[in-house]
Amino acid sequence: MSASSAFNDEKGGSSSVGEPEYGHDPASGGIFSSDYKRHDDLKEMLDSNKDSLKLEAMKRIVAMIARGKNASDLFPAVVKNVACKNIEVKKLVYVYLVRYAEEQQDLALLSISTFQRGLKDPNQLIRASALRVLSSIRVTIIVPIMMLAIKEAASDMSPYVRKTAAHAIPKLYSLDPEQKDQLIEVIEKLLADKTTLVAGSVVMAFEEVCPERIDLIHKNYRKLCNLLIDVEEWGQVVIINMLTRYARTQFLNPNINESLLEEGGGGEKTFYGSDEDEDEDEEEKEKKAEVAAMAKRKPYVMDPDHRLLLRNTKPLLQSRNAAVVMAVAQLYFHLAPKAEVGVIAKALVRLLRSHSEVQYVVLQNVATMTIKRRGMFEPYLKSFYIRSTDPTQIKVLKLEVLTNLANETNISTILREFQTYIKSMDKDFVAATIQAIGRCATNIGEVRDTCLNGLVQLLSNRDELVVAESVVVIKKLLQMQPEKHSDIIKHMAKLTDNIQVPMARASILWLIGEYCEHVPKIAPDVLRKMAKSFTNEEDIVKLQIINLAAKLYLTNSKQTKLLTQYVLNLAKYDQNYDIRDRARFIRQLIVPTEKSGALSKYAKKLFLALKPAPVLESPFKDRDHFQLGSLSHLLNAKAGGYQELPDWPEAAPDPSVRNVEVPEWTKCSSREKRKEKKVEKPFYSDSEGESGPTESADSESDSASGSESGSGSEESGSGSESEESEEGSESEEEEEEEEEKDKKKKKKELKKPVPETESLVTDLEGLTSQNYELLHRITGEGLSVEYCFSRQPFSPDANMVAVQMQFTNSATSDTKNLHMEDVKLQSGMRVKEFPEIELLSAGETATAVMGIDFCDSTQAANFQLCTHTRKFFVSIQPPVGELMRPIFLTENEFKKEQGQLMGMNEITEKLTLDAKCRNEHAIVQRVTTAANLSRVPCGSDKEFAGRTVTSSSLVLVTVATKEEGAAQLTVNCEKMVIGTMLVKDILLALTQ
């Protein structure tokens, strides 16, 4: 059978002896399949001379792997194609090899030379894939080859390859830990990389290989803080967690003065004391001395680098990635001053509402935070109210948070909520609610009686579990003030006939025995009843019956002597050895005989000693010593690989270790001087031209914080420490003011480009999206609707365009049930409807967001906009520029992609620019208004790049300006229909 016929049979779904996943006969797969010809068709396709068949075979193999199917027997056939010249085939071959290289080490070793050649491939994806496969072969014999490959990749011109090298470092370290020193050198080199693509990966490698080498972070600290906003999301999480631990070792505790005041605050009260102060203990005098020393101490001034970290992480609280928000929240909780921690509360509450899948982790962290920082979550109390649809574990955590937030002001509201929760059908949740009521009563004395009375009412509940849990909690509350609640003890004694839950019966018996002097008439009768049913009781109840008998024997032996002997005789022959031992021990202790020792004299002290009231504490009380968001914090136990959160240093380490020498050219104030200095630098010395924009960012940050290094080094060589401490403060303040002025000037001059989201900030300042009318208020009988394309990613579906709609009710009556119906779309288009607006009151405005997949066309999406009384036919038609999303390309990448889209994929038009549109800022603003594209930094012309939302087709635009307003517009687009329409829109924008 030829390869083509095998391919056709496979496409047709033949189920004779081929791949069982594609068969239609159930008996053709599983244990009844004939494996001797398994995957023969795929092997023939891989042996074919046609790249199309090889590509189809590799796609199907990779699809099998994605579905969890075993394709390891194809390894010899696949590995032969590792030298294939077709790029697409080679990519998929490398994907397969990464998956099976560790399982098929012997065969993979035969292709080592091919992988080494792949490391020299012109295509960066192939170089990265070759390194990824090489690091996946877990054989110690190739460690030197892997080390050499990682070192070469760390110096690669492509940041993607350097990122892959960072990923390979932990793999090699786990294979051969003896390579640690050489790997640290590579990590140090990659930490100095100025591209955002590499930052997160190299920090992860640092964390796994040498987290103790904190000296490697010093010189890169400010750069990491400044790059953080542009690093990919998972890299942000890694960097933030690392910087949290770094900051705990390098900066002082910003709350140190407050903590000292809290510990020794009572010392100031003795200022106007009497002569009795002479008799105070030495400890109190020491506390006074500490407070006095603290008063003399200078007020805390935050280190500028500490402030830099807090300032640069704060915007990430708005991230759409829940893990990033959680990372910033834990950083602020562990590092920020008490007055500034409150900013994380709103972000965490937003996570609870919008990300149901992370509620458990968020609530775990919030529960820990509310113990020490209760005030910041009090405004959001209602956000922690429990819904009937919440899982039990979420309900319990919300209960924990509500209990921690309870105080004298809001306790009445919280107790009303708890009263509703007790009626739930979820028994575990009801039990947790009763425990929460007990904790509230313990912490807030004003409501103790109210809670106790409420729990007593629950004793008449029909549900045994509710009654049992109430008894256990009441027992703990009564231990605080037993003399005031003898009536409750009597009431609980009457329940022994009805309550059958062992723990509840045992708790009642313990209470009666412990406070038998408060119920002297009832206690002996309870013992009589319990003696009757002793043999049928559970073990935990029997033990408490024995204890009750012993206590009554010691306090009221006249009435209970015979009962006690009867109970002890029954227990003496019980099947449970604990009960037998307890009975023998108590008999010897309370019934003195000749053989009894001296211990019997102390029986009353042993049994009737005052016992401390139980402290009902939160299970999250001591979890804050674990880093929030970590697995150890979640488990409340140290997990493998966990790095302890360091304690704050007592004295601030030397801040000069973070100073970095600023290159001379960055100190020039004019563009002409900087350009002259740039000529001396090697061309694209580090990262294919991408280091240019980020170096300007680094130089700005370094100059902002590094001026201290220059002045500090000079002063240290010429002046003494005392002169620095007295005279240095004024000069530092003047230098800081000058630095702020310099920074403002540099921001105006440099206009530094930043990848993706911030690349257009300077050029598009004040730019707003255009509003379109969807429904006029006259046509809509008082209801008017406008919409705009927000140019924000539509989070439920990345292939949809986000459309923001604004509804205004100008009528005198309310509009209800605003929703969409009867959606009519062209082939391939899809719509994600906006949530129904249940009520829009007269004179009010509401907004909603819907998503539309226009399938890369400007065809209109038609639908009915419905209220509770009317239906209106409306349609949304997008301008061609709204079908795109911006992407970041360097100048080199732009030229390369443009060179591949010549000829049929290029449209060129000459034009004369409008008089108001002859400066760079105006051109950029008008082009980006007409099309949602991103500006390419450092280009000689005005260059823009983007991709279509649905098919990710590349769109490149160039505006080359000439003299006297003449310009040339070039559009390169994979889809010529879109390119043609885009040319018209941009021409219109530039000539009017």
Short mmCIF file of N, CA and C in Angstrom, two decimals, residues 298-431:
data_model
loop_
_atom_site.label_atom_id
_atom_site.label_comp_id
_atom_site.label_asym_id
_atom_site.label_seq_id
_atom_site.Cartn_x
_atom_site.Cartn_y
_atom_site.Cartn_z
N LYS A 298 15.32 58.12 65.44
CA LYS A 298 14.83 58.93 64.32
C LYS A 298 13.63 58.26 63.68
N PRO A 299 12.69 59.03 63.18
CA PRO A 299 11.53 58.41 62.52
C PRO A 299 11.96 57.59 61.32
N TYR A 300 11.22 56.52 61.06
CA TYR A 300 11.58 55.61 59.98
C TYR A 300 11.45 56.30 58.62
N VAL A 301 12.48 56.18 57.80
CA VAL A 301 12.46 56.70 56.43
C VAL A 301 12.67 55.52 55.50
N MET A 302 11.72 55.30 54.61
CA MET A 302 11.79 54.13 53.74
C MET A 302 12.92 54.26 52.72
N ASP A 303 13.62 53.17 52.52
CA ASP A 303 14.68 53.11 51.52
C ASP A 303 14.07 53.36 50.14
N PRO A 304 14.71 54.17 49.29
CA PRO A 304 14.16 54.44 47.94
C PRO A 304 13.94 53.17 47.12
N ASP A 305 14.80 52.16 47.32
CA ASP A 305 14.63 50.91 46.58
C ASP A 305 13.43 50.13 47.09
N HIS A 306 13.16 50.24 48.38
CA HIS A 306 11.96 49.62 48.95
C HIS A 306 10.72 50.29 48.36
N ARG A 307 10.74 51.61 48.28
CA ARG A 307 9.61 52.34 47.70
C ARG A 307 9.47 52.03 46.21
N LEU A 308 10.59 51.85 45.51
CA LEU A 308 10.56 51.51 44.08
C LEU A 308 9.80 50.21 43.86
N LEU A 309 10.06 49.21 44.69
CA LEU A 309 9.39 47.92 44.55
C LEU A 309 7.89 48.06 44.78
N LEU A 310 7.49 48.76 45.83
CA LEU A 310 6.07 48.93 46.11
C LEU A 310 5.37 49.72 45.01
N ARG A 311 6.04 50.74 44.51
CA ARG A 311 5.42 51.59 43.48
C ARG A 311 5.26 50.85 42.16
N ASN A 312 6.24 50.02 41.80
CA ASN A 312 6.18 49.35 40.50
C ASN A 312 5.29 48.11 40.51
N THR A 313 5.00 47.57 41.67
CA THR A 313 4.10 46.41 41.72
C THR A 313 2.65 46.81 41.90
N LYS A 314 2.39 47.99 42.39
CA LYS A 314 1.01 48.41 42.65
C LYS A 314 0.12 48.36 41.41
N PRO A 315 0.57 48.81 40.21
CA PRO A 315 -0.31 48.72 39.03
C PRO A 315 -0.71 47.30 38.67
N LEU A 316 0.08 46.31 39.08
CA LEU A 316 -0.23 44.92 38.73
C LEU A 316 -1.43 44.38 39.50
N LEU A 317 -1.93 45.15 40.47
CA LEU A 317 -3.17 44.74 41.15
C LEU A 317 -4.35 44.76 40.18
N GLN A 318 -4.19 45.46 39.05
CA GLN A 318 -5.24 45.50 38.03
C GLN A 318 -5.08 44.41 36.98
N SER A 319 -4.12 43.51 37.17
CA SER A 319 -3.87 42.45 36.18
C SER A 319 -5.08 41.54 36.05
N ARG A 320 -5.26 40.98 34.85
CA ARG A 320 -6.35 40.02 34.63
C ARG A 320 -5.96 38.63 35.11
N ASN A 321 -4.69 38.43 35.40
CA ASN A 321 -4.23 37.13 35.88
C ASN A 321 -4.34 37.08 37.40
N ALA A 322 -5.10 36.13 37.90
CA ALA A 322 -5.34 36.05 39.34
C ALA A 322 -4.05 35.79 40.10
N ALA A 323 -3.15 34.99 39.55
CA ALA A 323 -1.90 34.67 40.23
C ALA A 323 -1.04 35.92 40.43
N VAL A 324 -1.04 36.82 39.45
CA VAL A 324 -0.27 38.07 39.57
C VAL A 324 -0.85 38.92 40.70
N VAL A 325 -2.16 39.06 40.73
CA VAL A 325 -2.79 39.86 41.79
C VAL A 325 -2.47 39.27 43.16
N MET A 326 -2.54 37.94 43.27
CA MET A 326 -2.24 37.29 44.54
C MET A 326 -0.78 37.53 44.94
N ALA A 327 0.13 37.49 43.96
CA ALA A 327 1.54 37.70 44.26
C ALA A 327 1.78 39.12 44.78
N VAL A 328 1.15 40.11 44.14
CA VAL A 328 1.30 41.50 44.60
C VAL A 328 0.69 41.67 45.99
N ALA A 329 -0.44 41.00 46.23
CA ALA A 329 -1.11 41.11 47.53
C ALA A 329 -0.21 40.58 48.64
N GLN A 330 0.43 39.42 48.41
CA GLN A 330 1.30 38.89 49.46
C GLN A 330 2.53 39.77 49.63
N LEU A 331 3.02 40.36 48.55
CA LEU A 331 4.17 41.26 48.68
C LEU A 331 3.81 42.45 49.56
N TYR A 332 2.67 43.07 49.31
CA TYR A 332 2.26 44.23 50.12
C TYR A 332 2.03 43.82 51.57
N PHE A 333 1.44 42.65 51.78
CA PHE A 333 1.16 42.21 53.15
C PHE A 333 2.46 42.01 53.93
N HIS A 334 3.49 41.48 53.27
CA HIS A 334 4.74 41.19 53.96
C HIS A 334 5.71 42.36 53.98
N LEU A 335 5.54 43.36 53.09
CA LEU A 335 6.56 44.39 52.95
C LEU A 335 6.07 45.82 53.17
N ALA A 336 4.78 46.09 52.96
CA ALA A 336 4.33 47.47 52.92
C ALA A 336 4.05 48.01 54.32
N PRO A 337 4.14 49.34 54.49
CA PRO A 337 3.72 49.94 55.76
C PRO A 337 2.24 49.67 56.02
N LYS A 338 1.87 49.63 57.28
CA LYS A 338 0.51 49.27 57.66
C LYS A 338 -0.52 50.17 57.00
N ALA A 339 -0.18 51.44 56.82
CA ALA A 339 -1.13 52.39 56.25
C ALA A 339 -1.37 52.17 54.76
N GLU A 340 -0.48 51.42 54.09
CA GLU A 340 -0.58 51.25 52.64
C GLU A 340 -1.09 49.88 52.23
N VAL A 341 -1.22 48.98 53.19
CA VAL A 341 -1.62 47.61 52.84
C VAL A 341 -3.06 47.56 52.34
N GLY A 342 -3.87 48.53 52.72
CA GLY A 342 -5.29 48.51 52.37
C GLY A 342 -5.58 48.48 50.88
N VAL A 343 -4.62 48.87 50.04
CA VAL A 343 -4.89 48.92 48.60
C VAL A 343 -5.14 47.54 48.01
N ILE A 344 -4.68 46.48 48.71
CA ILE A 344 -4.85 45.14 48.15
C ILE A 344 -6.24 44.58 48.41
N ALA A 345 -6.97 45.18 49.35
CA ALA A 345 -8.28 44.62 49.71
C ALA A 345 -9.24 44.64 48.52
N LYS A 346 -9.30 45.77 47.84
CA LYS A 346 -10.23 45.90 46.71
C LYS A 346 -9.88 44.92 45.61
N ALA A 347 -8.58 44.73 45.35
CA ALA A 347 -8.16 43.80 44.29
C ALA A 347 -8.54 42.36 44.65
N LEU A 348 -8.37 41.98 45.90
CA LEU A 348 -8.70 40.62 46.31
C LEU A 348 -10.20 40.38 46.27
N VAL A 349 -10.98 41.38 46.66
CA VAL A 349 -12.45 41.24 46.59
C VAL A 349 -12.88 41.12 45.13
N ARG A 350 -12.22 41.86 44.24
CA ARG A 350 -12.53 41.74 42.81
C ARG A 350 -12.23 40.34 42.30
N LEU A 351 -11.15 39.74 42.78
CA LEU A 351 -10.84 38.36 42.39
C LEU A 351 -11.94 37.40 42.83
N LEU A 352 -12.45 37.60 44.04
CA LEU A 352 -13.50 36.72 44.54
C LEU A 352 -14.73 36.77 43.65
N ARG A 353 -15.02 37.94 43.11
CA ARG A 353 -16.24 38.10 42.31
C ARG A 353 -16.05 37.61 40.89
N SER A 354 -14.85 37.76 40.35
CA SER A 354 -14.66 37.50 38.91
C SER A 354 -13.97 36.18 38.61
N HIS A 355 -13.27 35.58 39.56
CA HIS A 355 -12.53 34.35 39.32
C HIS A 355 -12.96 33.30 40.33
N SER A 356 -14.04 32.61 40.03
CA SER A 356 -14.56 31.62 40.98
C SER A 356 -13.58 30.46 41.19
N GLU A 357 -12.73 30.20 40.19
CA GLU A 357 -11.83 29.05 40.29
C GLU A 357 -10.71 29.29 41.31
N VAL A 358 -10.47 30.53 41.71
CA VAL A 358 -9.39 30.80 42.67
C VAL A 358 -9.95 31.26 44.01
N GLN A 359 -11.24 31.12 44.22
CA GLN A 359 -11.84 31.60 45.46
C GLN A 359 -11.21 30.95 46.69
N TYR A 360 -10.94 29.65 46.61
CA TYR A 360 -10.43 28.94 47.78
C TYR A 360 -9.09 29.51 48.22
N VAL A 361 -8.18 29.71 47.27
CA VAL A 361 -6.85 30.24 47.61
C VAL A 361 -6.95 31.68 48.09
N VAL A 362 -7.79 32.48 47.42
CA VAL A 362 -7.94 33.88 47.82
C VAL A 362 -8.47 33.96 49.25
N LEU A 363 -9.49 33.16 49.55
CA LEU A 363 -10.08 33.20 50.89
C LEU A 363 -9.10 32.70 51.95
N GLN A 364 -8.24 31.73 51.59
CA GLN A 364 -7.21 31.28 52.53
C GLN A 364 -6.31 32.45 52.92
N ASN A 365 -5.91 33.24 51.92
CA ASN A 365 -5.03 34.38 52.20
C ASN A 365 -5.77 35.49 52.95
N VAL A 366 -7.01 35.74 52.54
CA VAL A 366 -7.79 36.79 53.22
C VAL A 366 -8.02 36.41 54.68
N ALA A 367 -8.29 35.13 54.95
CA ALA A 367 -8.51 34.68 56.32
C ALA A 367 -7.27 34.94 57.18
N THR A 368 -6.08 34.76 56.60
CA THR A 368 -4.85 35.05 57.34
C THR A 368 -4.68 36.55 57.54
N MET A 369 -4.96 37.33 56.49
CA MET A 369 -4.78 38.78 56.59
C MET A 369 -5.73 39.41 57.61
N THR A 370 -6.96 38.91 57.69
CA THR A 370 -7.95 39.54 58.56
C THR A 370 -7.62 39.38 60.04
N ILE A 371 -6.71 38.49 60.39
CA ILE A 371 -6.35 38.33 61.80
C ILE A 371 -5.54 39.53 62.29
N LYS A 372 -4.61 40.01 61.45
CA LYS A 372 -3.77 41.14 61.86
C LYS A 372 -4.19 42.46 61.22
N ARG A 373 -4.83 42.40 60.05
CA ARG A 373 -5.20 43.63 59.34
C ARG A 373 -6.70 43.63 59.09
N ARG A 374 -7.48 43.55 60.17
CA ARG A 374 -8.93 43.43 60.03
C ARG A 374 -9.54 44.65 59.34
N GLY A 375 -9.01 45.83 59.65
CA GLY A 375 -9.64 47.07 59.18
C GLY A 375 -9.75 47.20 57.68
N MET A 376 -8.79 46.65 56.93
CA MET A 376 -8.80 46.90 55.49
C MET A 376 -9.89 46.12 54.76
N PHE A 377 -10.43 45.07 55.40
CA PHE A 377 -11.50 44.31 54.74
C PHE A 377 -12.89 44.63 55.29
N GLU A 378 -12.97 45.43 56.34
CA GLU A 378 -14.29 45.74 56.92
C GLU A 378 -15.23 46.43 55.94
N PRO A 379 -14.76 47.33 55.06
CA PRO A 379 -15.71 47.94 54.10
C PRO A 379 -16.31 46.94 53.11
N TYR A 380 -15.68 45.78 52.96
CA TYR A 380 -16.15 44.79 51.99
C TYR A 380 -16.81 43.60 52.68
N LEU A 381 -17.42 43.84 53.84
CA LEU A 381 -17.99 42.76 54.63
C LEU A 381 -19.00 41.95 53.83
N LYS A 382 -19.85 42.63 53.06
CA LYS A 382 -20.91 41.94 52.32
C LYS A 382 -20.36 41.05 51.22
N SER A 383 -19.15 41.31 50.79
CA SER A 383 -18.55 40.47 49.74
C SER A 383 -18.27 39.06 50.24
N PHE A 384 -18.26 38.88 51.55
CA PHE A 384 -17.97 37.57 52.13
C PHE A 384 -19.24 36.87 52.61
N TYR A 385 -20.40 37.45 52.30
CA TYR A 385 -21.64 36.76 52.62
C TYR A 385 -21.72 35.48 51.78
N ILE A 386 -22.36 34.47 52.31
CA ILE A 386 -22.32 33.14 51.71
C ILE A 386 -23.54 32.94 50.81
N ARG A 387 -23.30 32.34 49.66
CA ARG A 387 -24.37 32.01 48.72
C ARG A 387 -24.71 30.53 48.84
N SER A 388 -25.92 30.22 48.51
CA SER A 388 -26.34 28.82 48.61
C SER A 388 -25.61 27.94 47.61
N THR A 389 -25.11 28.54 46.52
CA THR A 389 -24.42 27.76 45.48
C THR A 389 -22.95 27.55 45.79
N ASP A 390 -22.41 28.17 46.84
CA ASP A 390 -20.99 28.01 47.17
C ASP A 390 -20.72 26.59 47.65
N PRO A 391 -19.58 26.00 47.26
CA PRO A 391 -19.20 24.70 47.82
C PRO A 391 -18.95 24.81 49.32
N THR A 392 -18.99 23.68 50.00
CA THR A 392 -18.85 23.69 51.46
C THR A 392 -17.53 24.31 51.91
N GLN A 393 -16.42 23.97 51.23
CA GLN A 393 -15.13 24.50 51.67
C GLN A 393 -15.06 26.01 51.52
N ILE A 394 -15.76 26.56 50.49
CA ILE A 394 -15.80 28.02 50.33
C ILE A 394 -16.66 28.64 51.43
N LYS A 395 -17.77 27.99 51.75
CA LYS A 395 -18.63 28.50 52.82
C LYS A 395 -17.87 28.57 54.15
N VAL A 396 -17.12 27.53 54.45
CA VAL A 396 -16.39 27.49 55.72
C VAL A 396 -15.34 28.60 55.77
N LEU A 397 -14.66 28.84 54.65
CA LEU A 397 -13.65 29.89 54.63
C LEU A 397 -14.29 31.28 54.76
N LYS A 398 -15.43 31.48 54.10
CA LYS A 398 -16.11 32.77 54.25
C LYS A 398 -16.57 32.97 55.69
N LEU A 399 -17.02 31.89 56.32
CA LEU A 399 -17.38 31.98 57.74
C LEU A 399 -16.18 32.42 58.57
N GLU A 400 -15.03 31.87 58.25
CA GLU A 400 -13.81 32.22 58.97
C GLU A 400 -13.52 33.71 58.83
N VAL A 401 -13.66 34.23 57.61
CA VAL A 401 -13.40 35.65 57.37
C VAL A 401 -14.41 36.51 58.12
N LEU A 402 -15.69 36.15 58.03
CA LEU A 402 -16.72 36.93 58.72
C LEU A 402 -16.47 36.93 60.23
N THR A 403 -16.05 35.81 60.77
CA THR A 403 -15.78 35.74 62.21
C THR A 403 -14.59 36.61 62.58
N ASN A 404 -13.56 36.62 61.75
CA ASN A 404 -12.40 37.47 62.02
C ASN A 404 -12.74 38.95 61.93
N LEU A 405 -13.69 39.30 61.06
CA LEU A 405 -14.07 40.71 60.87
C LEU A 405 -15.07 41.19 61.91
N ALA A 406 -15.61 40.29 62.71
CA ALA A 406 -16.65 40.66 63.67
C ALA A 406 -16.09 41.59 64.75
N ASN A 407 -16.82 42.67 65.01
CA ASN A 407 -16.49 43.58 66.12
C ASN A 407 -17.77 44.14 66.71
N GLU A 408 -17.65 45.02 67.69
CA GLU A 408 -18.84 45.54 68.37
C GLU A 408 -19.79 46.25 67.41
N THR A 409 -19.26 46.82 66.33
CA THR A 409 -20.09 47.60 65.40
C THR A 409 -20.93 46.71 64.49
N ASN A 410 -20.32 45.68 63.94
CA ASN A 410 -21.02 44.89 62.92
C ASN A 410 -21.50 43.53 63.41
N ILE A 411 -21.34 43.25 64.71
CA ILE A 411 -21.68 41.90 65.17
C ILE A 411 -23.16 41.58 65.02
N SER A 412 -24.02 42.60 65.17
CA SER A 412 -25.46 42.32 65.03
C SER A 412 -25.79 41.90 63.60
N THR A 413 -25.17 42.55 62.62
CA THR A 413 -25.38 42.18 61.22
C THR A 413 -24.87 40.77 60.95
N ILE A 414 -23.69 40.45 61.47
CA ILE A 414 -23.10 39.14 61.23
C ILE A 414 -23.94 38.04 61.89
N LEU A 415 -24.44 38.29 63.08
CA LEU A 415 -25.25 37.28 63.76
C LEU A 415 -26.56 37.03 63.01
N ARG A 416 -27.12 38.06 62.39
CA ARG A 416 -28.33 37.85 61.57
C ARG A 416 -28.02 36.96 60.37
N GLU A 417 -26.83 37.14 59.78
CA GLU A 417 -26.41 36.26 58.69
C GLU A 417 -26.27 34.82 59.20
N PHE A 418 -25.62 34.66 60.34
CA PHE A 418 -25.43 33.33 60.90
C PHE A 418 -26.76 32.64 61.18
N GLN A 419 -27.74 33.44 61.61
CA GLN A 419 -29.07 32.88 61.90
C GLN A 419 -29.68 32.26 60.65
N THR A 420 -29.42 32.88 59.50
CA THR A 420 -29.91 32.34 58.23
C THR A 420 -29.15 31.08 57.84
N TYR A 421 -27.84 31.09 58.07
CA TYR A 421 -27.01 29.95 57.66
C TYR A 421 -27.37 28.68 58.42
N ILE A 422 -27.85 28.81 59.64
CA ILE A 422 -28.18 27.63 60.45
C ILE A 422 -29.31 26.83 59.82
N LYS A 423 -30.11 27.47 58.97
CA LYS A 423 -31.22 26.79 58.33
C LYS A 423 -30.81 26.03 57.09
N SER A 424 -29.52 26.06 56.76
CA SER A 424 -29.03 25.41 55.54
C SER A 424 -29.19 23.90 55.64
N MET A 425 -29.26 23.26 54.47
CA MET A 425 -29.33 21.80 54.40
C MET A 425 -27.95 21.15 54.47
N ASP A 426 -26.91 21.96 54.35
CA ASP A 426 -25.54 21.46 54.42
C ASP A 426 -25.14 21.34 55.88
N LYS A 427 -25.10 20.12 56.42
CA LYS A 427 -24.88 19.90 57.84
C LYS A 427 -23.47 20.32 58.28
N ASP A 428 -22.49 20.06 57.45
CA ASP A 428 -21.13 20.48 57.81
C ASP A 428 -21.05 22.00 57.93
N PHE A 429 -21.72 22.68 57.03
CA PHE A 429 -21.74 24.14 57.06
C PHE A 429 -22.46 24.65 58.30
N VAL A 430 -23.57 24.01 58.67
CA VAL A 430 -24.31 24.41 59.87
C VAL A 430 -23.43 24.23 61.11
N ALA A 431 -22.71 23.12 61.18
CA ALA A 431 -21.82 22.88 62.31
C ALA A 431 -20.74 23.96 62.39
#
